[in-house]
Short mmCIF file of C-alpha atoms and ligand atoms in Angstrom, two decimals:
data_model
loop_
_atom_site.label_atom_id
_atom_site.label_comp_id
_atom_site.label_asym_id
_atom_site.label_seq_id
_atom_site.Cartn_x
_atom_site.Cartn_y
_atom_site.Cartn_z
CA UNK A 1350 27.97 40.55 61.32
CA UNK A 1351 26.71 43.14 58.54
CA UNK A 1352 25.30 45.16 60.50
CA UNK A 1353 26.83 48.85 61.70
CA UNK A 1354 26.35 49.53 65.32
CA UNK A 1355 28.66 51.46 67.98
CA UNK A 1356 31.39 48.54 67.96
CA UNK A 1357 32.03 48.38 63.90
CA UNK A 1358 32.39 52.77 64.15
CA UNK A 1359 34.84 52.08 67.61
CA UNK A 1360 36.49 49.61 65.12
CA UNK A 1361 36.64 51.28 62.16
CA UNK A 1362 38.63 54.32 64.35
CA UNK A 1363 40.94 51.55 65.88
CA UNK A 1364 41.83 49.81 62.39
CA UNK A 1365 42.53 53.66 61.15
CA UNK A 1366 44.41 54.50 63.63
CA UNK A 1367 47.13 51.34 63.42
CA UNK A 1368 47.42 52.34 59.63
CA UNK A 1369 48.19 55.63 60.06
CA UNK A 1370 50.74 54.33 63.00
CA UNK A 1371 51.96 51.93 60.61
CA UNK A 1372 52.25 53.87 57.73
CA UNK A 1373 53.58 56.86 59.54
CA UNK A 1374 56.13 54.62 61.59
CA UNK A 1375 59.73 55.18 60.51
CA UNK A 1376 61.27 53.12 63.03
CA UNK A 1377 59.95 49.65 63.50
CA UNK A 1378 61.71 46.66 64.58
CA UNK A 1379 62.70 43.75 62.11
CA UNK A 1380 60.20 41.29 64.10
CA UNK A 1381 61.08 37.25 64.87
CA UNK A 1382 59.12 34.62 64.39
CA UNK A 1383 58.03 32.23 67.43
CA UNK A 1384 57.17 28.94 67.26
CA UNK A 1385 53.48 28.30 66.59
CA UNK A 1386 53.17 26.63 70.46
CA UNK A 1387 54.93 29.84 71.64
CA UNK A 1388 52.15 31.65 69.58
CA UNK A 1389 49.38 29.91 70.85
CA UNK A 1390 50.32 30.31 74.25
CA UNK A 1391 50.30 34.08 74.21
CA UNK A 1392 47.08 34.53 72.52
CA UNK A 1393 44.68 31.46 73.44
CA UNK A 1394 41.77 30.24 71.87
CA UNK A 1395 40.90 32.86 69.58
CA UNK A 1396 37.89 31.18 66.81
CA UNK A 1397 35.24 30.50 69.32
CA UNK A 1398 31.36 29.90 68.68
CA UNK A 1399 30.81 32.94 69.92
CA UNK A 1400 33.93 34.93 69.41
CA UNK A 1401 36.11 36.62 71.17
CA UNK A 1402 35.45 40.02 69.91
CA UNK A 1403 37.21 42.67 67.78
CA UNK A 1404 39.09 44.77 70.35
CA UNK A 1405 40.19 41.43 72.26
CA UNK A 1406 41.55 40.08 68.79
CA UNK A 1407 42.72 43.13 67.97
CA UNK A 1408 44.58 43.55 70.43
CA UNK A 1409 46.60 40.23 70.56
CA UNK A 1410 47.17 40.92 66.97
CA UNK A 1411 49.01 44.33 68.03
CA UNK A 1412 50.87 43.02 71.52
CA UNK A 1413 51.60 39.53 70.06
CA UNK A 1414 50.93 38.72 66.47
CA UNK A 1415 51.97 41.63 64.90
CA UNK A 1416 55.95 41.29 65.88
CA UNK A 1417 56.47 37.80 64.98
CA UNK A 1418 56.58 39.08 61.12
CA UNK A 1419 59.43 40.76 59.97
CA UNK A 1420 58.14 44.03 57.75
CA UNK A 1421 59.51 43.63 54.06
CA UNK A 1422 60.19 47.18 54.00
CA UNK A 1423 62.39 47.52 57.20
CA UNK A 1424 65.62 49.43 55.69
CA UNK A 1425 68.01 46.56 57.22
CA UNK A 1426 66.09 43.70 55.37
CA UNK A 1427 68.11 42.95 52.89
CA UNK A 1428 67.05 39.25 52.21
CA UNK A 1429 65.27 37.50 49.54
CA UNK A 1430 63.65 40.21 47.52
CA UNK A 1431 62.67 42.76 49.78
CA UNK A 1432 60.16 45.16 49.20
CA UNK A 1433 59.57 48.73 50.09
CA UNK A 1434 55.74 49.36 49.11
CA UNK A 1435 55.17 53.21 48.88
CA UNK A 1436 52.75 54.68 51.63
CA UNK A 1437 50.54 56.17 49.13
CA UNK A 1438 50.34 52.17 47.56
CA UNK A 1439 49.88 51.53 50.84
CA UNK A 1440 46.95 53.28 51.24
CA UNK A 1441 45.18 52.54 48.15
CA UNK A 1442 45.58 49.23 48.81
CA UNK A 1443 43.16 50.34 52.08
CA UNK A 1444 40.99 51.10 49.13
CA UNK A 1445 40.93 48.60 47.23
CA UNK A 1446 39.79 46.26 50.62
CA UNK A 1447 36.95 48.40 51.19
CA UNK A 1448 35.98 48.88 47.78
CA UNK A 1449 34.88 45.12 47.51
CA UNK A 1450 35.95 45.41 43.32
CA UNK A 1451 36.10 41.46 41.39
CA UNK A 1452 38.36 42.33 38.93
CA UNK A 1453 38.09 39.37 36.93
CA UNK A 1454 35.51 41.30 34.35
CA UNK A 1455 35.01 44.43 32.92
CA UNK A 1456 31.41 44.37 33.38
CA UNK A 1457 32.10 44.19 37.53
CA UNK A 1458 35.57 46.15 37.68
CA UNK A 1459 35.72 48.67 34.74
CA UNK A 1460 36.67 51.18 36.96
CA UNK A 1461 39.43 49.38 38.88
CA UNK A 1462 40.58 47.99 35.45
CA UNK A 1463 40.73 51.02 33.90
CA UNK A 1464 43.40 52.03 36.86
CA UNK A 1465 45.47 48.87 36.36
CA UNK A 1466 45.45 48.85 32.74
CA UNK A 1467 46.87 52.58 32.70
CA UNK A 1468 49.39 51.65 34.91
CA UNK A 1469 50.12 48.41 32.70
CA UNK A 1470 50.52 50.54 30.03
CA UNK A 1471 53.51 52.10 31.50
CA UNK A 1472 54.48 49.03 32.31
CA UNK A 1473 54.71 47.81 28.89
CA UNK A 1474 56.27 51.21 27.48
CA UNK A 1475 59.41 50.32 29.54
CA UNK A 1476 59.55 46.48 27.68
CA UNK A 1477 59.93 48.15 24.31
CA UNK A 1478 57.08 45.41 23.08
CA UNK A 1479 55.56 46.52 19.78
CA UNK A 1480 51.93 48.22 19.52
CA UNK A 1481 49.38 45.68 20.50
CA UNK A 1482 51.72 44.13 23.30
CA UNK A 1483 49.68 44.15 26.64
CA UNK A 1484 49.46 42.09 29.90
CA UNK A 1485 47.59 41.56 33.06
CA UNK A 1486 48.23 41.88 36.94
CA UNK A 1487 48.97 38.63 38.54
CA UNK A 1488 49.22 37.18 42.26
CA UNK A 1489 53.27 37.26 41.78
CA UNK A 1490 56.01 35.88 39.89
CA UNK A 1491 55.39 32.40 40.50
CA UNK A 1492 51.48 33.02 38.41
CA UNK A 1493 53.01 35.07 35.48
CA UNK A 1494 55.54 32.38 34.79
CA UNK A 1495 53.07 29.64 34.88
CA UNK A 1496 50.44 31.69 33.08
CA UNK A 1497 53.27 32.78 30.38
CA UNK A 1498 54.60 29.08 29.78
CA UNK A 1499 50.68 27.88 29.39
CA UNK A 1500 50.24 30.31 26.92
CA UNK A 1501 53.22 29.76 24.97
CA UNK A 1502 52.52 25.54 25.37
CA UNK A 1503 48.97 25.95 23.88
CA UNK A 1504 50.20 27.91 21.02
CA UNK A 1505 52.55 25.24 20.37
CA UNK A 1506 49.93 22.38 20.52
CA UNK A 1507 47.70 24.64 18.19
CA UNK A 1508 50.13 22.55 15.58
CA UNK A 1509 48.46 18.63 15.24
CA UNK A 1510 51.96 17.61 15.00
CA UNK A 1511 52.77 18.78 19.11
CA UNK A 1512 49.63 17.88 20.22
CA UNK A 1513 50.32 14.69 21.80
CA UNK A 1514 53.66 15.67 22.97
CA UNK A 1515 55.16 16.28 25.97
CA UNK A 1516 56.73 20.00 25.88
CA UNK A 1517 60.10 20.57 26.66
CA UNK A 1518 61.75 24.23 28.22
CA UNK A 1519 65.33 25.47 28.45
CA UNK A 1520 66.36 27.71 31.03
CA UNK A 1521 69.63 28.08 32.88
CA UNK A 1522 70.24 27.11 36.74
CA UNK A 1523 70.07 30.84 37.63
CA UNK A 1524 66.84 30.78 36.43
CA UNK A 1525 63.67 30.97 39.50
CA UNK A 1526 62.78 28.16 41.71
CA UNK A 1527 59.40 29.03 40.31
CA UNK A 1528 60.40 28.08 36.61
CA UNK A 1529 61.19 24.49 37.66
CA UNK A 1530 58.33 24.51 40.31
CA UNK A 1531 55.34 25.67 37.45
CA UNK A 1532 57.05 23.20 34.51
CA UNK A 1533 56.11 21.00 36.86
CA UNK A 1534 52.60 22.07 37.23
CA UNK A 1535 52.38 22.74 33.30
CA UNK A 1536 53.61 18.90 33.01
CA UNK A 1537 56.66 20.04 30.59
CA UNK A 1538 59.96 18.81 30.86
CA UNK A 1539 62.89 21.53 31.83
CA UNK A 1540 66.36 21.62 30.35
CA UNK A 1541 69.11 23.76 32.51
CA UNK A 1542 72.05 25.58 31.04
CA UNK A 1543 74.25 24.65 33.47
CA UNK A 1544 75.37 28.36 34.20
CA UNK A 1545 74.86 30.42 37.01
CA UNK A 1546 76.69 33.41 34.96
CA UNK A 1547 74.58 35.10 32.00
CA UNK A 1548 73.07 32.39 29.86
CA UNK A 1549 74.37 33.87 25.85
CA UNK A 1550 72.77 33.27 22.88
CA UNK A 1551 75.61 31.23 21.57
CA UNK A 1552 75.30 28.60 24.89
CA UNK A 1553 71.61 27.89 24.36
CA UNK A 1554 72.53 27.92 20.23
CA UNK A 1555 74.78 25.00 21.75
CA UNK A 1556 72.37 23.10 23.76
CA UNK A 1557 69.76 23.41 21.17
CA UNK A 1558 72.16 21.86 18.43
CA UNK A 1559 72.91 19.14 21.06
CA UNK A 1560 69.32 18.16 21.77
CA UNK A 1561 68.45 14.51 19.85
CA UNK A 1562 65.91 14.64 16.88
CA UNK A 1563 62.63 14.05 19.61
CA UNK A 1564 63.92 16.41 22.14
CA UNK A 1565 64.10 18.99 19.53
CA UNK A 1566 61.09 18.37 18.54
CA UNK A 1567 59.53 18.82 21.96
CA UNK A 1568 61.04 22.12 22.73
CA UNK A 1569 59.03 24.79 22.65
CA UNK A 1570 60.31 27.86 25.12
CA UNK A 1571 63.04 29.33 25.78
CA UNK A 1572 63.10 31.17 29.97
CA UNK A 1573 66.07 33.56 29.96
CA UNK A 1574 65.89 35.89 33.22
CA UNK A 1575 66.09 39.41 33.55
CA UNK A 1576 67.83 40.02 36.55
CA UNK A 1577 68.64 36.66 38.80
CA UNK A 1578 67.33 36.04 42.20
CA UNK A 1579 70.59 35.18 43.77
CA UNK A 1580 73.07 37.89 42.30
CA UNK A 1581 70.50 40.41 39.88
CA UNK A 1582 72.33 39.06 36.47
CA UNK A 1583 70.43 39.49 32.67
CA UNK A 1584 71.05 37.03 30.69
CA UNK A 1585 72.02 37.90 27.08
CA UNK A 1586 68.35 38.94 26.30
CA UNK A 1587 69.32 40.26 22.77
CA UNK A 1588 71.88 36.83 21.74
CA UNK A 1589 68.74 34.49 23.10
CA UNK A 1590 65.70 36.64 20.89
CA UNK A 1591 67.75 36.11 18.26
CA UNK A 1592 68.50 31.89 18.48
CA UNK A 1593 64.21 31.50 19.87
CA UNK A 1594 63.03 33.91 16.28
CA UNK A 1595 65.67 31.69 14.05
CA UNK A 1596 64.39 28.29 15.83
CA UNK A 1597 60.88 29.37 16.51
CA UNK A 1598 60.49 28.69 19.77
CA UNK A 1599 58.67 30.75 22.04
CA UNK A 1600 60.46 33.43 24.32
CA UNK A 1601 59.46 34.18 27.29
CA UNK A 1602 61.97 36.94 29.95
CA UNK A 1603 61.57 36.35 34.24
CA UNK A 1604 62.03 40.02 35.03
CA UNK A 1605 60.13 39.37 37.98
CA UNK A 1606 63.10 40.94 40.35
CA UNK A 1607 64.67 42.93 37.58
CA UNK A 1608 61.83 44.04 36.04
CA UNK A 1609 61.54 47.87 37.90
CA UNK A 1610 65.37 48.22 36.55
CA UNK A 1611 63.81 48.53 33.05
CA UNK A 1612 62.95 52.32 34.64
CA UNK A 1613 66.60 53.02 35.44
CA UNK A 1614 68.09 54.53 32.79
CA UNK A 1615 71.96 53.59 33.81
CA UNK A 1616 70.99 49.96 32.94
CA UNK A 1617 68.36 49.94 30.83
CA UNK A 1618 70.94 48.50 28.19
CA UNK A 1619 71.76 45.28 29.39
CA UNK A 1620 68.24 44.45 28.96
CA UNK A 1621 68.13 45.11 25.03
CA UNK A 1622 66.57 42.17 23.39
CA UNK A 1623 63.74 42.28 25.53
CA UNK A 1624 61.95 43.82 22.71
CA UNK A 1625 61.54 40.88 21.02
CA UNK A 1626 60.14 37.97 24.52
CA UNK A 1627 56.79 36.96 23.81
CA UNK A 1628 55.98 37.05 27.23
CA UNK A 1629 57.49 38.64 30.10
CA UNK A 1630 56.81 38.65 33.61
CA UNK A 1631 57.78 41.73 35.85
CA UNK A 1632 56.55 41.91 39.46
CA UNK A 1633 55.44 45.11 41.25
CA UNK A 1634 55.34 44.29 44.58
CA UNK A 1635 59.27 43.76 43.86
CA UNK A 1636 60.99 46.63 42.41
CA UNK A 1637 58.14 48.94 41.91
CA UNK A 1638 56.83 49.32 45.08
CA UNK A 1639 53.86 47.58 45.12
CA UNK A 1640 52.14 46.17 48.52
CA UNK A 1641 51.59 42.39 47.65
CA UNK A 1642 50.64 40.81 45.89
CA UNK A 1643 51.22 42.32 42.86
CA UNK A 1644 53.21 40.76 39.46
CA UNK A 1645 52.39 41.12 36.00
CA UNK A 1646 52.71 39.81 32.89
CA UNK A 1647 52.82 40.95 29.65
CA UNK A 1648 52.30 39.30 26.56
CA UNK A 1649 53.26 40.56 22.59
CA UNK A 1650 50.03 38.82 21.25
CA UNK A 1651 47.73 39.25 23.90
CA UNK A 1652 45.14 36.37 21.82
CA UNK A 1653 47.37 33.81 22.17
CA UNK A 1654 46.86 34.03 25.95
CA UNK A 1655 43.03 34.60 25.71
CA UNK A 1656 43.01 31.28 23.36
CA UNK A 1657 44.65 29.38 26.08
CA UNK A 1658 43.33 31.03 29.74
CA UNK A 1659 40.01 32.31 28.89
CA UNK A 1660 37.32 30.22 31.06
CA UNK A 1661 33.85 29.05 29.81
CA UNK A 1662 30.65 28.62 31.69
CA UNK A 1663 27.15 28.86 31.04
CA UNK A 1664 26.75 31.74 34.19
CA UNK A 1665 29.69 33.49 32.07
CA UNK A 1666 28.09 34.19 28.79
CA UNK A 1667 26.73 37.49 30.06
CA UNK A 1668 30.68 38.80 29.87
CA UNK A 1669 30.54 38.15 26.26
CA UNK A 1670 27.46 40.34 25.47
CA UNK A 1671 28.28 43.89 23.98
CA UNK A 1672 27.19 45.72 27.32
CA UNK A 1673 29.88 44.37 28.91
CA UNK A 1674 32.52 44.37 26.66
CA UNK A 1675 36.04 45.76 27.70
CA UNK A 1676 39.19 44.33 28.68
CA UNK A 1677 38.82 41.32 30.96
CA UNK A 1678 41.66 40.62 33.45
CA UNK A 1679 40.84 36.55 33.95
CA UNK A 1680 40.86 35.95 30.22
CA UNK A 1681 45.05 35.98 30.13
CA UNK A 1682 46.17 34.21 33.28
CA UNK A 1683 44.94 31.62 35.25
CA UNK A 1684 43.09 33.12 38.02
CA UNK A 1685 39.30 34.05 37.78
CA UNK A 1686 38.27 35.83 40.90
CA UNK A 1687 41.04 38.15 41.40
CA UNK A 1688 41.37 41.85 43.64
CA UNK A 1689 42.42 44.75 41.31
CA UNK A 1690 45.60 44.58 42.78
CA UNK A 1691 47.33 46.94 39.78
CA UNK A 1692 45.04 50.01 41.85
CA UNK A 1693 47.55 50.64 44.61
CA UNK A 1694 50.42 50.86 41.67
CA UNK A 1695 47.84 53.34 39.92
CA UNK A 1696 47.44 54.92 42.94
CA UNK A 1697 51.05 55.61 43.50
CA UNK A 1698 52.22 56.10 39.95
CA UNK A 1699 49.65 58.79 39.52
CA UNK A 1700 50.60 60.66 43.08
CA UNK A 1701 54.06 60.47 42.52
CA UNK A 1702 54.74 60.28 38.71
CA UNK A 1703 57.12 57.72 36.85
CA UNK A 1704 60.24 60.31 37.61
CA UNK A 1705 59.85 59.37 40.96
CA UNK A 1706 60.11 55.32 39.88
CA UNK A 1707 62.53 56.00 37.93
CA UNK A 1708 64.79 57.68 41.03
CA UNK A 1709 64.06 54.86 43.59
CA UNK A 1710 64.96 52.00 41.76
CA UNK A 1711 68.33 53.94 40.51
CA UNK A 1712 69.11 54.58 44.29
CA UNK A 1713 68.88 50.43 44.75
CA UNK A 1714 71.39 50.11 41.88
CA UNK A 1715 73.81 52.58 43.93
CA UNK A 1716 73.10 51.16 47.01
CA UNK A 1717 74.66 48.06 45.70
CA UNK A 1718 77.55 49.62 44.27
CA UNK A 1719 77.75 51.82 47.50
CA UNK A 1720 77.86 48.24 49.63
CA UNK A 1721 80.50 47.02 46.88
CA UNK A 1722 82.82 49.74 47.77
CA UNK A 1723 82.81 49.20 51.21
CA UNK A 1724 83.30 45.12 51.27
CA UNK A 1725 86.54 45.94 49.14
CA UNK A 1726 87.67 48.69 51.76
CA UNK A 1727 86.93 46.22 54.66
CA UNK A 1728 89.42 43.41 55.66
CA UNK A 1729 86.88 41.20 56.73
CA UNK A 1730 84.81 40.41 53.65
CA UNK A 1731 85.42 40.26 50.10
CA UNK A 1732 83.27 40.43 47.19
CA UNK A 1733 82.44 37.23 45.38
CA UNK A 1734 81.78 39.24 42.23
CA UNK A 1735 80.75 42.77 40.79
CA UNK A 1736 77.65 43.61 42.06
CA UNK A 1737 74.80 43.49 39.40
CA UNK A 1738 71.75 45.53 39.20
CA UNK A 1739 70.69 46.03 43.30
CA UNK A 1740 72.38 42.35 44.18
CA UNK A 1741 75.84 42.07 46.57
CA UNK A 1742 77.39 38.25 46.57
CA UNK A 1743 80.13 38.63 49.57
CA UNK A 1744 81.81 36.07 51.54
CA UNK A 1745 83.42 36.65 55.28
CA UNK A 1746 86.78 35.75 55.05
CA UNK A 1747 87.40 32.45 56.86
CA UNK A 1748 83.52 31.72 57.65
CA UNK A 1749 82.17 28.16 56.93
CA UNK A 1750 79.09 27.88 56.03
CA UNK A 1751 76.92 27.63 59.85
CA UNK A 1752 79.15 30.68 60.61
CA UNK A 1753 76.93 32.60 58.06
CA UNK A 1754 73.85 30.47 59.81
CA UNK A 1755 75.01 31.67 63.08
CA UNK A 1756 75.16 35.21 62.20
CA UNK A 1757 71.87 36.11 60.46
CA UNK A 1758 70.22 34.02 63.32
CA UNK A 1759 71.85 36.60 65.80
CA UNK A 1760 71.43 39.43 64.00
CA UNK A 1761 67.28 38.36 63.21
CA UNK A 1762 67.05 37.65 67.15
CA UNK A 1763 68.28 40.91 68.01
CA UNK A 1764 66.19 42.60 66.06
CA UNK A 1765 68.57 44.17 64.10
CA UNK A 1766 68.76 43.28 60.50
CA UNK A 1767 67.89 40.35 58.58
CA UNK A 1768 70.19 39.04 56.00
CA UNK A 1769 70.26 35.56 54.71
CA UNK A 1770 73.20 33.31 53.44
CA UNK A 1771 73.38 32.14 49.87
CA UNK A 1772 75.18 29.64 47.91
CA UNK A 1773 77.79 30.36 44.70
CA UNK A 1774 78.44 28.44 41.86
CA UNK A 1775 82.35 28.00 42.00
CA UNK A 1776 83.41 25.31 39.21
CA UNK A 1777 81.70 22.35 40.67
CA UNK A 1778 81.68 23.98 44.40
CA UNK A 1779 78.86 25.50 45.71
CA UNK A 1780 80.33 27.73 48.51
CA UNK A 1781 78.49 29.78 50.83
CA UNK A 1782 77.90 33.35 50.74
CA UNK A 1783 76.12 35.97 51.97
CA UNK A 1784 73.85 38.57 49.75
CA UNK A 1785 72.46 41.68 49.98
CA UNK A 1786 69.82 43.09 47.88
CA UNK A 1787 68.80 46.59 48.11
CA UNK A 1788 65.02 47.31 46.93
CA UNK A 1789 64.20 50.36 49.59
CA UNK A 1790 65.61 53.71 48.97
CA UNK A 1791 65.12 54.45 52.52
CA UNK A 1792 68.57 51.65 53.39
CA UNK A 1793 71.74 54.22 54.27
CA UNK A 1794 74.82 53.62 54.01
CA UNK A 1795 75.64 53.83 57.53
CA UNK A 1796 72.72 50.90 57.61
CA UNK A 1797 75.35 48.55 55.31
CA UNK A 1798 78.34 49.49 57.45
CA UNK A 1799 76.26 48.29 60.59
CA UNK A 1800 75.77 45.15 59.00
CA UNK A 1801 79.25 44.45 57.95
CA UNK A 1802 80.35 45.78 61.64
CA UNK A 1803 78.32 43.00 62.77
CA UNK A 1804 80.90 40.37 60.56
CA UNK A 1805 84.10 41.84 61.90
C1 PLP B 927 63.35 36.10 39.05
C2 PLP B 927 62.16 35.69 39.86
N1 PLP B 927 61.15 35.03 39.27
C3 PLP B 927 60.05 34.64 39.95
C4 PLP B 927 59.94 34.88 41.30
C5 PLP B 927 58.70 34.42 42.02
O1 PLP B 927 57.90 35.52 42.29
P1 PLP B 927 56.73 35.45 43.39
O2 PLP B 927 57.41 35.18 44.68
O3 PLP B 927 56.12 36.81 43.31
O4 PLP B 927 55.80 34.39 43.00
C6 PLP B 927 60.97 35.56 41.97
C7 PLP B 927 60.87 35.81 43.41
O5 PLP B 927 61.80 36.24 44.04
C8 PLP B 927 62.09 35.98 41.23
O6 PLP B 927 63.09 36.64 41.81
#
């Protein structure tokens, strides 16, 4: 299996040439997925004792495998969080595969780490975190969170008077599945704001002043978001610094999706406040053209993190000699073995220069207002409100909610486009909508008037 013969060379040609298809390919279908029967059928028994050989499995991969995914980057994908990973990111990330790197230590992965953390560094510029503010690259959004509320719950039990407490959060309901999801995992309790709209300082000054004497006491973090999933709104970053600093609670900003719109200098504003989060997670593979998996996050006292992630094993003491001193990616999140995945963001950033960033991510922002424009020109659909940051919330006039079902089914089948239906907070009502959000800067506008065609 280690060995190079005739086969690994014939291999190595075969897996270059599919990238260079791939990353040369302009056109490429939005693929459907098949059952995993369906799958099976096609391609067999394929983990045999004595296998089935590369060109075989390579091959199913290409004629069957390959087009039941639907590429992230495909300019009609305009579910979820897209992404639209630059081909020079792209390619790094080739070299970071076959550069075998652990980047959990310095002492291992100085060189890749040296990469990431220059990139991280302009990462953190755009926060406006004060000197000493620094963070590490993560497997996504869902990791930073968790990694950022451990931190901030540690710190908080540093105090004897916490330590047998159960911790207590406040977010909003436009906050992340993955905030509820890792409270859970950090065993802390999570209060919502019960707001889909921008949570303000004065709301969570309200809830705070309503929480009973023990609740109080157990609250230790405040999650305001940076750009929501469903419709790209920032909370009132600036109004909510202010309550956490006043209250002393811990601050932590999900600019996991919004994050790359710190670059964008047409709405940098609405992020002020930002400044002042104690943690913040931003991820790359979302709005800054990372491949995945790639988030981040940052902290403003990087110790407080080491104090609460950094592992301890006899077989690690060599990390804490002075040979191999340097930054150490594993000591400020919860993953030890990790891929340098900050190098194909280095990669990238250094090719094509921050400018470049800074251009993309605006061209999202106008796509959306581009989109907005059209849905009020078109009879058919309305908006449900302004579009913020690279997120459209539309509904079809006269659609219930399987009509929506119906049509991003049909349009996924055909191979067309992929856009998914969403739901609205409206009063008590929940109603139905459907969302577009524009990461690639490749997406035209005669690409959004296709997709509307398709509602008439
Ligand atoms: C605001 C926000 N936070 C967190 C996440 C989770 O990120 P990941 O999927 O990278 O774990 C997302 C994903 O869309 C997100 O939009």
């Amino acid at each position: 299996m280690h060995k190079i013969d005739i086969e690994l060379i014939e291999m190595t040609m075969d897996v270059m040439k599919y990238a260079i298809d791939r990353i040369s390919h302009t056109k490429q279908k939005v693929g459907k997925p098949q059952k995993a029967e369906e799958l099976k059928a096609l391609v067999g028994e394929t983990i045999t004792p004595k296998g089935i050989g590369g060109e075989y499995a390579f091959n199913l991969w290409k004629q069957h495998l390959a087009k039941a995914n639907v590429p992230v980057d495909h300019p009609r994908n305009l579910a979820f969080v897209p992404a639209a990973p630059t081909r020079a990111a792209v390619m790094f990330d080739l070299v970071t595969s076959v550069s075998s790197i652990h980047g959990a230590y310095w002492m291992e992965g100085a060189g890749g780490i040296f990469c990431e953390n220059e990139a991280m560094k302009w990462i953190v510029s755009l926060t406006g975190l004060p000197e000493g503010a620094f963070g590490v690259f993560t497997s996504g959004g869902t990791a930073a969170n968790l990694s950022a509320i451990v931190t901030a719950r540690e710190h908080w039990r540093e105090d004897e008077t916490y330590k047998r407490e159960k911790g207590l959060i406040i977010t909003s309901i436009g906050a992340h599945s993955s905030i509820k999801a890792m409270a859970k995992v950090a065993d802390v309790d999570i209060m919502l704001v019960d707001t889909e709209e921008k949570l303000t300082g004065s709301s969570l000054r309200e809830t705070i002043d309503n929480l009973n004497f023990h609740q109080r006491k157990r609250l230790f973090a405040v999650v305001a978001t940076g750009g929501t999933t469903n419709a790209g709104i920032i909370d009132d970053l600036e109004g909510i610094a202010q309550v956490c600093e006043k209250e002393n609670i811990w601050f932590h900003v999900d600019a996991a999706y919004g994050g790359g719109a710190l670059a964008a200098d047409s709405v940098r504003h609405l992020f002020n406040g930002i400044e002042r989060a104690d943690s913040i997670t931003i991820d790359p593979h979302k709005w800054m053209f990372s491949p995945y998996d790639c988030g981040a996050v940052i902290y403003k006292k990087p110790e407080l993190a080491k104090n609460a992630h950094s592992q301890q094993g006899s077989y690690l003491d060599i990390f804490k000699d002075e040979g191999a001193h340097g930054f150490n990616p594993t000591d400020y999140q919860i993953q030890l073995t990790r891929r340098v995945r900050g190098l194909p963001l280095w990669f990238s950033l250094a090719t094509h220069g921050t400018d470049k960033y800074k251009e993309s991510v605006e061209r999202g922002i106008e796509l959306a207002q581009i989109a907005g424009k059209m849905i009020e020109e078109n009879p058919n659909v309305e908006l449900v409100r302004e579009p913020s940051l690279s997120c459209v919330l539309y509904r079809r006039i006269g659609w219930k909610p399987e009509d929506y079902t119906h049509w991003t089914y049909e349009n996924h089948n055909k191979g067309f486009a992929l856009v998914t239906p969403t739901k609205w907070k409206n009063g008590d009502f929940y109603e139905t909508v459907s969302r577009f959000c524009f990461i690639n800067p490749d997406t035209t506008e005669e690409d959004i008037r296709m997709i509307l065609d398709t509602m008439a």
